[in-house]
Every structure is written in structure tokens, then in C-alpha cells.
């Protein structure tokens, strides 16, 4: 995925260096494997009851924070009207183990299987997000399965959304007997079936939500991509009849400052495009998606969610490490309150807020951006694959060009996204 943003660092870069880094970032886009094999808060959504204030926390010698007890807090009914998720901190809790690993869950792509790919530090799996004035309820796989019983749940979007889908599947699949579950991977559409619950957990590949000439066969050069910003029809026919829809789209829009945008019917076909500023094209695309939702979704039958942008951490100067190499070798979250790096675009965040608030059909926004901004330690980094192959030792030794600071290890940060999603179900 490309992420061409103006650099605001204090250290000037040569044109050659900028070109090399940009090329490396674009290369990451094409690790978006869709094959069957494999700042302050702009959204002020609230989540937890004010009755559940966390106990005072103390730092230990190694600067980790003393684990929190959930025992009392789980007794209170979850209240999404009294707590903001965007304001909080990551709390280290070694006593809480992930509900799965990339070894125990067979559905984690190699792209996200950091431990299997050689990562030796495991602390990134033991951080929990704690909002300032409440606690999120723990993810209970059995309750989650009961909430989707008899339903179709579909995640729609790019590879970040695919990571969230795989996370959700892995969080619940161990509760289902082997003969009562199945997975069918497709080029665009993949389906996990929980037969015992008569439920499906699905993923549909649509990185822009609207249609493009790069949906099926990925076009390497962003300048050759053309988006039909007024059409979702080819994608949306797969969304009808779904009970719970979870959308996302962001990082693919950032691969170029301008996007070739096509709408209406032109005699000269794709040559009728117009190059628009990426922010303008993004807003038009979101409006097209919103119009489809408003025109086709019955809110009494279908719930709609939208996951906000997942931050990228390509520039270590953003968190004060002038001599760092992107997210490589980072082992702890950023602790500076309200940190916001160049990998998250506030204008696009505002576009989502503006479009969603005008929609007729209620859309629940899963606001993951600020809490994910802190997690420079949890990306796939060099423990990933590129072009279907694991990185070689030579490539691992060159993190400037090969470290993936876009995608996340599983288990990891996407599990927290699903904890938030679960709290709304």
C-alpha cells in the first residue's frame, strides 16, 4: 500500500531517499494477498459506564503498569453512552494471555503470523487498552457466537479489514468442534461457517469500497488505477442479505496525491476519468457507499459498522526517534498522550465523520485510530511475507525497504478492535 504524505520532519531527505522510501511503501501494497491460499477524537463516541472507574495503577521497576482486575467491573451492564474510547492508555498485563496464537489458529495468514515468522519478543501481545474513565468488557467467545447465532457477519474492505476478520474468527473458532466449522477461501469472498450456531463470519475484498480497475487484479502503479467513484454495484450485490456489515477503507486511497476518478457513462470508457485530489475522491467514494447503505439497508434487519483508519508507522521521527528505521525493533507503545503521526490523515477522518452523521441508516463507528496510533511495537515489521514469500535473511537485514509498518501481528491490535466491536453487538 502506498502512503505518499508530505514529510514534516526536521531532517531533510534527498530526492533519491524519498523516492526509495516511497517505492518501498508502494511495494507493500502488493503484499495485499487476496488469494484463496492464503487526534483528539474526531469521533466522540462513548463506550463504558462511569460506574466502572479503573483502580489506581502503579508502574513497576521496568515501567510496566500493574495489571488490572476485571472482577468487579464485569458485573455492570455495558453502557456506550458514557465513555470515550479515544482517550486512554495501553496497560501492560502479562497475566492475560491471548485467546489464540498464530500457531493454534489455522486461519491466520502468514503475513500476520509474526511469532511463527521468527519474532522473539512477545510483550506486544499483553497490552490492553484502558479508556480513561471505564473498562472495556472482555471478549467472551461463547457470548460472541450467541450474538451472531443465525446471522451472517461480513467484514468488507482491504487487508487491514481482512486482519480484523481473521482476528474475529480466531477469537471464536476454538469454541466450535472441528466437525462443526469450515473455512472456504475465495479470491474476493471468504466464508467461515460456524455450523452449530448457523452463523457465518465472512470477508469481502473491496479496498476502495467503490469499484476500481485494481479490485481483482492488483495494479502495481497507483497512477494507472482508475476508480469508479459513483459505483459500488458490483461489490454491493455481495452485501445484500447480510445481517451485520463491518466496513473500512483508507490506506489504498493514500497511495497517490491525486486519484483518477471516473463517474457516469463515457463513450471513451476509462479515458473519461478526471484526476482529483485524493481527499476529494475519498469523500465522493464515501458518499457513494453511504447512498447505497441508505437506499438498500433496512436498519431493523441489518446493523452497519464502520472501522476508522488504521494508522501506519513509516516515519520514526513522528515519535521522536530521528535515527530509527520505521517501526523496526520497537517493543513498547508510545506513551505520549494524543500522539498523532503522519500515517493518519485527519482530513480523511473528518470526511468519514461528516458522511456518517448525515446518513439515514444508523452506522456505529468503531473508532480504532487514536488507540492504534500508540502501537508502533505491534506491526508485522520484518516478520512477514512479501509477494507470497517470507522475507529472506538479507531482506530482514534491510528494514528500511522491507519492514511492514502497515499491517499488524496476530494476535495483536486487531483483537482490541474486535473487543470494541463485540462491546457493541
Coordinates of C-alpha atoms in Angstrom, one line a residue, residues 149-370:
X149 CA -26.2 -17.0 16.0
X150 CA -28.4 -17.5 12.9
X151 CA -26.7 -14.5 11.3
X152 CA -24.3 -13.5 8.6
X153 CA -21.5 -11.3 9.7
X154 CA -19.4 -9.8 7.0
X155 CA -16.2 -7.6 7.1
X156 CA -15.7 -5.6 3.9
X157 CA -12.6 -3.7 2.9
X158 CA -8.9 -4.0 2.5
X159 CA -6.2 -6.2 4.1
X160 CA -6.4 -4.3 7.4
X161 CA -10.1 -5.4 7.4
X162 CA -9.0 -8.9 6.5
X163 CA -6.8 -8.9 9.6
X164 CA -9.8 -7.9 11.7
X165 CA -11.8 -10.7 10.1
X166 CA -9.1 -13.3 10.8
X167 CA -8.8 -12.0 14.4
X168 CA -12.6 -12.4 15.0
X169 CA -12.6 -15.9 13.5
X170 CA -9.6 -16.9 15.7
X171 CA -11.2 -15.4 18.8
X172 CA -14.2 -17.7 18.5
X173 CA -13.2 -20.8 16.5
X174 CA -11.7 -22.7 19.4
X175 CA -15.1 -22.9 21.0
X176 CA -16.5 -24.8 18.0
X177 CA -16.0 -28.6 17.5
X178 CA -13.9 -29.4 14.4
X179 CA -16.8 -31.1 12.6
X180 CA -19.0 -28.1 13.2
X181 CA -16.9 -25.5 11.4
X182 CA -15.4 -24.9 8.0
X183 CA -13.5 -22.3 6.0
X184 CA -13.8 -21.5 2.3
X185 CA -11.3 -19.0 1.0
X186 CA -12.0 -17.2 -2.2
X187 CA -10.3 -14.6 -4.4
X188 CA -12.7 -11.9 -3.3
X189 CA -15.1 -13.6 -0.8
X190 CA -14.1 -15.9 2.0
X191 CA -16.5 -17.6 4.4
X192 CA -16.0 -19.2 7.8
X193 CA -19.0 -21.3 8.9
X194 CA -20.0 -22.0 12.5
X195 CA -22.5 -24.7 11.7
X196 CA -23.5 -25.3 15.3
X197 CA -24.6 -21.7 15.5
X198 CA -26.0 -21.4 12.0
X199 CA -23.7 -18.4 11.5
X200 CA -21.1 -17.3 9.0
X201 CA -18.2 -14.9 9.5
X202 CA -17.2 -13.6 6.1
X203 CA -14.7 -11.3 4.4
X204 CA -15.3 -9.5 1.1
X205 CA -12.4 -7.8 -0.6
X206 CA -13.2 -4.2 -1.7
X207 CA -10.2 -2.0 -0.8
X208 CA -11.9 1.2 -2.0
X209 CA -15.5 0.1 -1.3
X210 CA -16.3 1.7 -4.7
X211 CA -15.3 -0.1 -7.8
X212 CA -11.8 0.2 -9.4
X213 CA -9.8 -1.5 -12.1
X214 CA -7.5 -2.8 -9.4
X215 CA -10.1 -4.8 -7.4
X216 CA -9.5 -8.2 -8.9
X217 CA -6.0 -7.9 -10.4
X218 CA -3.9 -5.5 -8.4
X219 CA -2.3 -2.8 -10.5
X220 CA 1.1 -2.1 -9.2
X221 CA 1.4 1.5 -10.3
X222 CA -1.0 3.7 -8.4
X223 CA -1.0 6.2 -11.3
X224 CA -2.6 3.5 -13.5
X225 CA -5.5 2.8 -11.1
X226 CA -8.9 4.2 -12.0
X227 CA -11.8 4.4 -9.6
X228 CA -15.5 4.4 -10.4
X229 CA -16.3 6.7 -7.5
X230 CA -20.0 6.7 -8.2
X231 CA -20.5 2.9 -8.3
X232 CA -20.5 0.1 -5.7
X233 CA -23.0 -2.2 -7.6
X234 CA -20.6 -5.0 -8.4
X235 CA -19.4 -5.2 -4.8
X236 CA -22.7 -4.4 -3.1
X237 CA -24.5 -7.4 -4.7
X238 CA -22.5 -9.5 -2.2
X239 CA -23.5 -7.3 0.8
X240 CA -27.3 -7.8 0.4
X241 CA -28.9 -10.1 2.9
X242 CA -26.1 -9.8 5.4
X243 CA -27.2 -9.2 9.0
X244 CA -24.1 -7.4 10.3
X245 CA -21.8 -5.4 8.0
X246 CA -18.4 -4.0 9.1
X247 CA -16.8 -1.7 6.5
X248 CA -13.4 0.0 6.2
X249 CA -11.5 1.9 3.6
X250 CA -8.5 4.2 3.9
X251 CA -4.9 3.2 3.2
X252 CA -5.4 2.4 -0.5
X253 CA -6.6 6.0 -1.0
X254 CA -3.3 7.3 0.2
X255 CA -1.1 5.7 -2.4
X256 CA -1.1 8.9 -4.5
X257 CA -1.8 12.6 -4.0
X258 CA -4.2 12.5 -6.9
X259 CA -6.6 9.7 -8.0
X260 CA -8.0 9.1 -11.4
X261 CA -11.7 9.2 -10.8
X262 CA -14.5 8.1 -13.2
X263 CA -18.2 8.6 -12.9
X264 CA -21.2 8.4 -15.2
X265 CA -21.1 6.9 -18.7
X266 CA -18.4 8.0 -21.1
X267 CA -18.2 7.0 -24.8
X268 CA -14.4 6.8 -24.4
X269 CA -14.6 4.5 -21.4
X270 CA -11.9 4.7 -18.9
X271 CA -10.3 7.6 -20.7
X272 CA -13.1 9.8 -19.4
X273 CA -11.6 10.0 -15.9
X274 CA -10.6 13.2 -14.1
X275 CA -7.7 13.4 -11.7
X276 CA -9.0 14.6 -8.3
X277 CA -7.2 15.3 -5.1
X278 CA -7.2 12.1 -3.0
X279 CA -9.3 13.7 -0.2
X280 CA -11.9 14.9 -2.7
X281 CA -12.1 11.5 -4.4
X282 CA -12.3 9.8 -1.0
X283 CA -15.2 11.9 0.1
X284 CA -17.1 11.2 -3.2
X285 CA -16.5 7.5 -2.8
X286 CA -17.7 7.5 0.8
X287 CA -20.9 9.4 -0.3
X288 CA -21.5 6.7 -2.9
X289 CA -21.2 4.0 -0.3
X290 CA -23.4 5.9 2.1
X291 CA -26.1 6.4 -0.6
X292 CA -26.1 2.6 -1.2
X293 CA -26.5 1.9 2.5
X294 CA -29.3 4.4 2.9
X295 CA -31.1 3.1 -0.2
X296 CA -30.7 -0.6 0.4
X297 CA -30.3 -1.4 4.1
X298 CA -33.2 -1.9 6.5
X299 CA -31.9 -0.9 9.9
X300 CA -34.4 -3.2 11.5
X301 CA -32.8 -6.2 9.9
X302 CA -29.1 -5.2 9.3
X303 CA -26.6 -3.4 11.6
X304 CA -23.9 -1.4 9.9
X305 CA -20.4 -0.6 11.4
X306 CA -17.5 1.4 10.0
X307 CA -13.9 0.8 11.3
X308 CA -11.9 4.1 11.1
X309 CA -8.5 4.3 9.6
X310 CA -5.7 2.0 10.8
X311 CA -2.5 4.1 11.3
X312 CA 0.7 3.4 9.5
X313 CA 4.1 4.0 11.2
X314 CA 6.5 4.5 8.4
X315 CA 8.4 7.5 9.9
X316 CA 10.1 7.1 13.3
X317 CA 10.7 10.8 13.5
X318 CA 7.0 11.1 14.3
X319 CA 7.6 9.6 17.7
X320 CA 11.0 11.4 18.3
X321 CA 13.4 8.7 17.1
X322 CA 15.3 10.6 14.4
X323 CA 17.7 7.7 13.7
X324 CA 15.1 4.9 13.8
X325 CA 14.0 2.7 10.9
X326 CA 10.3 3.0 10.7
X327 CA 8.6 0.6 13.2
X328 CA 11.5 -1.9 13.2
X329 CA 12.7 -3.0 16.6
X330 CA 10.0 -1.1 18.5
X331 CA 9.0 -3.1 21.6
X332 CA 6.7 -0.7 23.6
X333 CA 3.8 1.6 22.7
X334 CA 4.1 5.4 22.5
X335 CA 3.1 6.9 25.9
X336 CA 2.7 10.5 24.8
X337 CA -1.0 11.4 25.2
X338 CA -2.8 12.1 21.9
X339 CA 0.1 11.2 19.8
X340 CA -0.8 11.6 16.1
X341 CA 1.6 10.7 13.4
X342 CA 1.9 11.4 9.7
X343 CA 0.4 7.9 9.0
X344 CA -3.1 9.1 9.9
X345 CA -4.9 11.7 7.8
X346 CA -7.3 13.9 9.8
X347 CA -9.0 15.3 6.7
X348 CA -10.0 11.7 5.8
X349 CA -11.0 11.1 9.3
X350 CA -13.2 14.2 9.2
X351 CA -14.7 13.0 5.8
X352 CA -15.9 9.8 7.4
X353 CA -17.4 11.7 10.3
X354 CA -19.2 14.2 8.0
X355 CA -20.6 11.5 5.7
X356 CA -21.8 9.1 8.5
X357 CA -23.5 11.8 10.6
X358 CA -25.7 12.7 7.5
X359 CA -26.8 9.1 6.8
X360 CA -30.4 8.0 7.4
X361 CA -29.3 4.5 8.4
X362 CA -27.5 4.4 11.8
X363 CA -23.8 3.5 11.4
X364 CA -21.8 2.5 14.5
X365 CA -18.2 3.8 14.1
X366 CA -15.5 1.6 15.6
X367 CA -13.0 4.3 16.4
X368 CA -9.7 2.5 16.4
X369 CA -7.4 5.2 15.1
X370 CA -6.1 7.0 18.2

